[in-house]
Amino acid sequence: LSRDWQGQSSRMPLLTMPSQRISWTPLLVLGYLFYLLLGAMMFQLLEKQAETHFLDQFQLEKLKFLQNYTCLDRQALEQFVQVLMEAWEKGVNPEGNSTNPSNWDFSNSFFFAGTVVTTIGYGNLSPNTVAGQIFCVFYALFGVPLNVAFLNQLGKGLNAHLLTLERWVQKPGRAQVVQTLAMAIFLTTGTLLFLVFPPLVFSYVEGWSYGEGFYFTFITLSTIGFGDYVVGTNPNKHYIPIYRSLTAIWIVFGLAWLALVFNVGADLMEKFLQLKWHKSDLSLTEGATTKLEDEPEQPKIHIPS
């Protein structure tokens, strides 16, 4: 009987505790939502008071205007303000006059086409005719994938140059150093060409502060494109015709560089999260194995059939 039990017990499968693999996706979702909530609270804290102050000041200015010009009533002033707002929404600067250049000359149109295919969409200028709106839809439908393919090829070209540089100076035992050096050169050169020097040009041409120019630069290259700052829109300044076209070319190459930076950052973040949870999985598995090894052998009970 005891031999029979030993034979059957040797054929019985061992009971092991399955290792529980923890997915980092829920944590990433929670972190993403927390980041959005944090941003919402900070923007509300920083901007709401300034908005209230500006609104009070605007109402005060309207009252002063009505007091100085008694021939106008409040309703007429509100109608005029509404006309100004509609003009601004259609891309017409209320400060301009008939001598100002058109918003739809070739240079501005070229710049607008670039904002469409790159999905920046400042919002300060948009087509108003039905034909222009329909064309814009189909132009973006084919232009956005074309722009993505172009930026991908441009990014591959930049990566190829980095790999060529790495192979050219690579020696045994120095691969990691060369890779780090190449990445440092890539980040430093791109930062200077696309984030540091352009605000100096915009500050000189547009009359912005360096901080405003840097803000415009990053908001543009990241394709956020609020539209609060746009180059070449000041009616009191005379711009050379090629100014906005050169800006559009700078935007394209800057987009390719910043997209690579964002991709590197996203890859590093994913690897960090995967490595963190992989270590957690290993510790859980090792703990379960150790617990099984430390447990005393349970008495074997045989129930004859």
Short mmCIF file of C-alpha atoms in Angstrom, two decimals:
data_model
loop_
_atom_site.label_atom_id
_atom_site.label_comp_id
_atom_site.label_asym_id
_atom_site.label_seq_id
_atom_site.Cartn_x
_atom_site.Cartn_y
_atom_site.Cartn_z
CA LEU A 1 0.00 0.00 0.00
CA SER A 2 2.81 2.33 0.88
CA ARG A 3 4.62 1.55 -2.39
CA ASP A 4 1.40 2.19 -4.27
CA TRP A 5 1.06 5.55 -2.53
CA GLN A 6 4.67 6.47 -3.25
CA GLY A 7 4.20 5.62 -6.93
CA GLN A 8 1.05 7.67 -7.16
CA SER A 9 2.55 10.55 -5.21
CA SER A 10 5.54 10.66 -7.55
CA ARG A 11 3.14 11.05 -10.48
CA MET A 12 1.07 13.79 -8.78
CA PRO A 13 1.81 17.30 -10.14
CA LEU A 14 3.54 19.72 -7.77
CA LEU A 15 1.42 22.66 -6.59
CA THR A 16 3.18 25.95 -7.24
CA MET A 17 2.04 29.49 -6.69
CA PRO A 18 1.62 31.27 -10.03
CA SER A 19 3.64 34.45 -10.37
CA GLN A 20 1.29 37.41 -10.60
CA ARG A 21 2.39 39.76 -13.35
CA ILE A 22 1.45 43.30 -12.53
CA SER A 23 0.63 45.47 -15.54
CA TRP A 24 1.89 49.04 -15.49
CA THR A 25 -0.89 50.20 -17.88
CA PRO A 26 -3.41 51.07 -15.12
CA LEU A 27 -0.72 53.02 -13.30
CA LEU A 28 0.11 54.88 -16.51
CA VAL A 29 -3.58 55.74 -17.01
CA LEU A 30 -3.87 56.99 -13.43
CA GLY A 31 -0.66 58.97 -13.80
CA TYR A 32 -1.92 60.50 -17.05
CA LEU A 33 -5.23 61.54 -15.46
CA PHE A 34 -3.41 62.90 -12.41
CA TYR A 35 -1.13 64.93 -14.69
CA LEU A 36 -4.17 66.43 -16.45
CA LEU A 37 -5.83 67.25 -13.13
CA LEU A 38 -2.63 68.82 -11.84
CA GLY A 39 -2.35 70.94 -14.98
CA ALA A 40 -5.97 72.04 -14.72
CA MET A 41 -5.53 73.14 -11.10
CA MET A 42 -2.29 75.00 -11.83
CA PHE A 43 -3.67 76.81 -14.90
CA GLN A 44 -6.77 77.80 -12.94
CA LEU A 45 -4.61 79.06 -10.07
CA LEU A 46 -2.28 81.03 -12.35
CA GLU A 47 -4.73 82.42 -14.91
CA LYS A 48 -8.18 82.86 -13.36
CA GLN A 49 -7.27 85.86 -11.21
CA ALA A 50 -5.59 87.61 -14.14
CA GLU A 51 -8.65 86.94 -16.31
CA THR A 52 -10.96 88.43 -13.68
CA HIS A 53 -8.73 91.49 -13.38
CA PHE A 54 -8.66 91.97 -17.16
CA LEU A 55 -12.44 91.57 -17.40
CA ASP A 56 -13.01 94.20 -14.68
CA GLN A 57 -10.59 96.54 -16.42
CA PHE A 58 -12.37 96.02 -19.74
CA GLN A 59 -15.76 96.81 -18.22
CA LEU A 60 -14.29 99.94 -16.63
CA GLU A 61 -12.87 101.08 -19.96
CA LYS A 62 -16.27 100.61 -21.60
CA LEU A 63 -17.92 102.77 -18.94
CA LYS A 64 -15.29 105.49 -19.42
CA PHE A 65 -15.82 105.35 -23.19
CA LEU A 66 -19.59 105.77 -22.78
CA GLN A 67 -19.06 108.70 -20.42
CA ASN A 68 -16.74 110.45 -22.87
CA TYR A 69 -18.96 109.79 -25.89
CA THR A 70 -22.51 110.43 -24.69
CA CYS A 71 -23.89 110.15 -28.21
CA LEU A 72 -23.40 106.38 -27.97
CA ASP A 73 -25.51 104.11 -25.83
CA ARG A 74 -24.44 100.84 -24.31
CA GLN A 75 -26.26 98.71 -26.87
CA ALA A 76 -24.51 100.43 -29.80
CA LEU A 77 -21.13 99.91 -28.14
CA GLU A 78 -21.84 96.23 -27.54
CA GLN A 79 -22.80 95.81 -31.20
CA PHE A 80 -19.55 97.46 -32.29
CA VAL A 81 -17.53 95.18 -29.99
CA GLN A 82 -19.32 92.20 -31.51
CA VAL A 83 -18.34 93.38 -35.00
CA LEU A 84 -14.71 93.65 -33.87
CA MET A 85 -14.81 90.13 -32.47
CA GLU A 86 -16.27 88.72 -35.69
CA ALA A 87 -13.59 90.51 -37.71
CA TRP A 88 -10.88 89.04 -35.50
CA GLU A 89 -12.33 85.54 -35.86
CA LYS A 90 -12.23 85.90 -39.64
CA GLY A 91 -8.55 86.85 -39.56
CA VAL A 92 -9.01 90.60 -40.03
CA ASN A 93 -6.99 92.64 -37.56
CA PRO A 94 -9.21 95.47 -36.21
CA GLU A 95 -6.13 97.72 -35.94
CA GLY A 96 -5.42 97.41 -39.66
CA ASN A 97 -6.47 99.58 -42.57
CA SER A 98 -6.81 99.26 -46.33
CA THR A 99 -3.06 99.78 -46.88
CA ASN A 100 -2.10 96.66 -44.90
CA PRO A 101 -1.03 93.61 -46.93
CA SER A 102 -3.56 90.87 -47.50
CA ASN A 103 -3.74 87.92 -45.14
CA TRP A 104 -3.94 85.73 -48.21
CA ASP A 105 -0.91 86.84 -50.22
CA PHE A 106 1.42 84.04 -51.32
CA SER A 107 3.71 84.23 -48.29
CA ASN A 108 0.85 84.10 -45.79
CA SER A 109 -0.93 81.40 -47.81
CA PHE A 110 2.25 79.30 -47.85
CA PHE A 111 2.54 79.71 -44.09
CA PHE A 112 -1.11 78.73 -43.63
CA ALA A 113 -0.65 75.62 -45.79
CA GLY A 114 2.23 74.61 -43.52
CA THR A 115 0.09 75.03 -40.41
CA VAL A 116 -2.57 72.79 -41.97
CA VAL A 117 -0.38 69.82 -42.92
CA THR A 118 1.59 70.00 -39.66
CA THR A 119 -1.70 70.14 -37.66
CA ILE A 120 -0.51 73.23 -35.76
CA GLY A 121 -3.65 75.19 -36.60
CA TYR A 122 -3.08 78.54 -34.90
CA GLY A 123 -6.69 79.60 -35.43
CA ASN A 124 -5.93 83.24 -36.21
CA LEU A 125 -6.50 82.59 -39.90
CA SER A 126 -8.92 80.20 -41.55
CA PRO A 127 -10.78 79.91 -44.88
CA ASN A 128 -14.14 81.70 -44.91
CA THR A 129 -15.51 80.63 -48.29
CA VAL A 130 -17.26 77.29 -48.71
CA ALA A 131 -14.92 76.36 -51.55
CA GLY A 132 -11.89 77.21 -49.40
CA GLN A 133 -13.19 75.18 -46.47
CA ILE A 134 -13.91 72.11 -48.64
CA PHE A 135 -10.47 72.36 -50.26
CA CYS A 136 -8.89 72.69 -46.80
CA VAL A 137 -10.52 69.42 -45.70
CA PHE A 138 -9.21 67.43 -48.67
CA TYR A 139 -5.86 69.24 -48.59
CA ALA A 140 -5.40 68.17 -44.95
CA LEU A 141 -6.71 64.66 -45.68
CA PHE A 142 -3.79 63.99 -48.03
CA GLY A 143 -1.34 66.55 -46.64
CA VAL A 144 -1.23 65.32 -43.03
CA PRO A 145 -0.15 61.73 -43.96
CA LEU A 146 2.32 63.19 -46.46
CA ASN A 147 3.75 65.41 -43.73
CA VAL A 148 4.01 62.46 -41.32
CA ALA A 149 5.82 60.38 -43.96
CA PHE A 150 8.17 63.28 -44.70
CA LEU A 151 8.96 63.82 -41.02
CA ASN A 152 9.55 60.08 -40.57
CA GLN A 153 12.04 60.06 -43.45
CA LEU A 154 13.70 63.17 -42.07
CA GLY A 155 13.92 61.52 -38.66
CA LYS A 156 15.41 58.37 -40.19
CA GLY A 157 17.99 60.53 -41.93
CA LEU A 158 18.96 62.15 -38.65
CA ASN A 159 19.18 58.73 -37.00
CA ALA A 160 21.33 57.44 -39.86
CA HIS A 161 23.77 60.31 -39.39
CA LEU A 162 23.95 59.54 -35.67
CA LEU A 163 24.64 55.86 -36.38
CA THR A 164 27.29 56.78 -38.96
CA LEU A 165 28.98 59.04 -36.44
CA GLU A 166 28.84 56.27 -33.86
CA ARG A 167 30.39 53.68 -36.22
CA TRP A 168 33.06 56.12 -37.38
CA VAL A 169 34.47 56.77 -33.93
CA GLN A 170 33.48 53.51 -32.29
CA LYS A 171 36.27 51.54 -30.64
CA PRO A 172 36.16 48.48 -28.39
CA GLY A 173 34.89 49.38 -24.96
CA ARG A 174 33.74 52.86 -25.96
CA ALA A 175 30.36 52.15 -27.54
CA GLN A 176 28.33 53.50 -24.62
CA VAL A 177 30.48 56.62 -24.37
CA VAL A 178 30.15 57.34 -28.08
CA GLN A 179 26.40 56.76 -28.02
CA THR A 180 26.00 59.14 -25.10
CA LEU A 181 28.24 61.72 -26.81
CA ALA A 182 26.27 61.49 -30.07
CA MET A 183 22.98 61.95 -28.22
CA ALA A 184 24.40 64.93 -26.33
CA ILE A 185 25.54 66.54 -29.59
CA PHE A 186 22.14 65.89 -31.17
CA LEU A 187 20.24 67.42 -28.25
CA THR A 188 22.58 70.39 -27.83
CA THR A 189 22.70 71.30 -31.53
CA GLY A 190 18.94 70.95 -31.95
CA THR A 191 18.24 72.97 -28.82
CA LEU A 192 20.42 75.81 -30.05
CA LEU A 193 19.07 75.77 -33.63
CA PHE A 194 15.38 75.32 -32.86
CA LEU A 195 14.76 76.56 -29.31
CA VAL A 196 17.45 79.05 -28.28
CA PHE A 197 18.38 81.12 -31.37
CA PRO A 198 14.92 81.49 -33.05
CA PRO A 199 13.42 83.43 -30.10
CA LEU A 200 16.20 85.99 -30.55
CA VAL A 201 15.10 86.51 -34.17
CA PHE A 202 11.43 86.67 -33.25
CA SER A 203 12.14 89.11 -30.43
CA TYR A 204 13.97 91.41 -32.85
CA VAL A 205 11.43 91.19 -35.71
CA GLU A 206 8.17 90.98 -33.77
CA GLY A 207 9.10 93.11 -30.76
CA TRP A 208 8.40 90.30 -28.31
CA SER A 209 10.39 89.58 -25.17
CA TYR A 210 12.71 86.58 -25.27
CA GLY A 211 10.32 84.67 -23.01
CA GLU A 212 7.42 85.30 -25.39
CA GLY A 213 9.56 84.23 -28.34
CA PHE A 214 10.62 81.03 -26.58
CA TYR A 215 7.00 80.33 -25.64
CA PHE A 216 5.92 80.77 -29.27
CA THR A 217 8.78 78.57 -30.47
CA PHE A 218 7.94 75.61 -28.24
CA ILE A 219 4.16 75.91 -28.65
CA THR A 220 4.65 75.90 -32.43
CA LEU A 221 7.15 73.05 -32.74
CA SER A 222 5.12 70.87 -30.38
CA THR A 223 2.09 71.46 -32.72
CA ILE A 224 0.03 72.80 -29.81
CA GLY A 225 -0.50 76.08 -31.67
CA PHE A 226 -2.68 78.21 -29.41
CA GLY A 227 -2.62 81.13 -31.83
CA ASP A 228 -2.05 83.81 -29.19
CA TYR A 229 1.36 84.52 -30.76
CA VAL A 230 1.78 84.24 -34.52
CA VAL A 231 4.62 85.67 -36.61
CA GLY A 232 3.97 88.30 -39.24
CA THR A 233 0.60 89.52 -37.98
CA ASN A 234 1.44 92.94 -36.51
CA PRO A 235 -0.17 95.57 -38.79
CA ASN A 236 2.25 98.23 -37.56
CA LYS A 237 5.31 96.36 -38.82
CA HIS A 238 6.62 95.89 -42.33
CA TYR A 239 7.75 92.32 -42.97
CA ILE A 240 9.83 91.09 -45.87
CA PRO A 241 7.72 88.82 -48.13
CA ILE A 242 9.86 85.73 -47.53
CA TYR A 243 9.79 86.05 -43.72
CA ARG A 244 6.81 83.77 -43.06
CA SER A 245 7.92 81.29 -45.74
CA LEU A 246 11.31 80.90 -44.03
CA THR A 247 9.48 80.50 -40.74
CA ALA A 248 7.41 77.67 -42.25
CA ILE A 249 10.60 75.88 -43.38
CA TRP A 250 12.09 76.30 -39.90
CA ILE A 251 8.90 74.82 -38.42
CA VAL A 252 9.16 71.66 -40.58
CA PHE A 253 12.74 70.85 -39.56
CA GLY A 254 12.05 71.83 -35.96
CA LEU A 255 9.06 69.49 -35.90
CA ALA A 256 11.25 66.57 -37.02
CA TRP A 257 13.84 67.29 -34.33
CA LEU A 258 11.35 67.78 -31.48
CA ALA A 259 9.38 64.69 -32.55
CA LEU A 260 12.56 62.62 -32.15
CA VAL A 261 13.14 64.15 -28.73
CA PHE A 262 9.58 63.34 -27.68
CA ASN A 263 9.95 59.77 -28.98
CA VAL A 264 13.18 59.30 -27.02
CA GLY A 265 11.49 60.66 -23.90
CA ALA A 266 8.48 58.37 -24.37
CA ASP A 267 10.73 55.32 -24.89
CA LEU A 268 12.74 56.12 -21.77
CA MET A 269 9.54 56.52 -19.74
CA GLU A 270 8.13 53.21 -20.98
CA LYS A 271 11.40 51.38 -20.31
CA PHE A 272 11.55 52.87 -16.83
CA LEU A 273 8.01 51.71 -16.04
CA GLN A 274 8.58 48.26 -17.54
CA LEU A 275 11.87 47.86 -15.65
CA LYS A 276 10.24 48.94 -12.41
CA TRP A 277 7.37 46.47 -12.69
CA HIS A 278 9.69 43.76 -14.00
CA LYS A 279 11.70 44.08 -10.79
CA SER A 280 8.47 43.91 -8.80
CA ASP A 281 7.49 40.74 -10.67
CA LEU A 282 10.87 39.17 -9.96
CA SER A 283 10.66 40.00 -6.28
CA LEU A 284 7.14 38.52 -6.09
CA THR A 285 8.26 35.35 -7.88
CA GLU A 286 11.35 34.98 -5.69
CA GLY A 287 9.23 35.54 -2.59
CA ALA A 288 6.75 32.89 -3.65
CA THR A 289 9.56 30.41 -4.42
CA THR A 290 11.25 31.05 -1.10
CA LYS A 291 7.94 30.57 0.71
CA LEU A 292 7.40 27.21 -1.00
CA GLU A 293 10.92 26.07 -0.12
CA ASP A 294 10.56 27.13 3.50
CA GLU A 295 7.21 25.44 4.03
CA PRO A 296 7.47 22.07 5.83
CA GLU A 297 6.50 18.99 3.90
CA GLN A 298 2.82 18.25 4.43
CA PRO A 299 1.79 14.74 5.43
CA LYS A 300 0.72 12.63 2.48
CA ILE A 301 -2.70 11.01 2.76
CA HIS A 302 -3.68 8.19 0.45
CA ILE A 303 -7.32 7.30 -0.13
CA PRO A 304 -7.52 3.90 -1.79
CA SER A 305 -9.99 3.54 -4.61
#
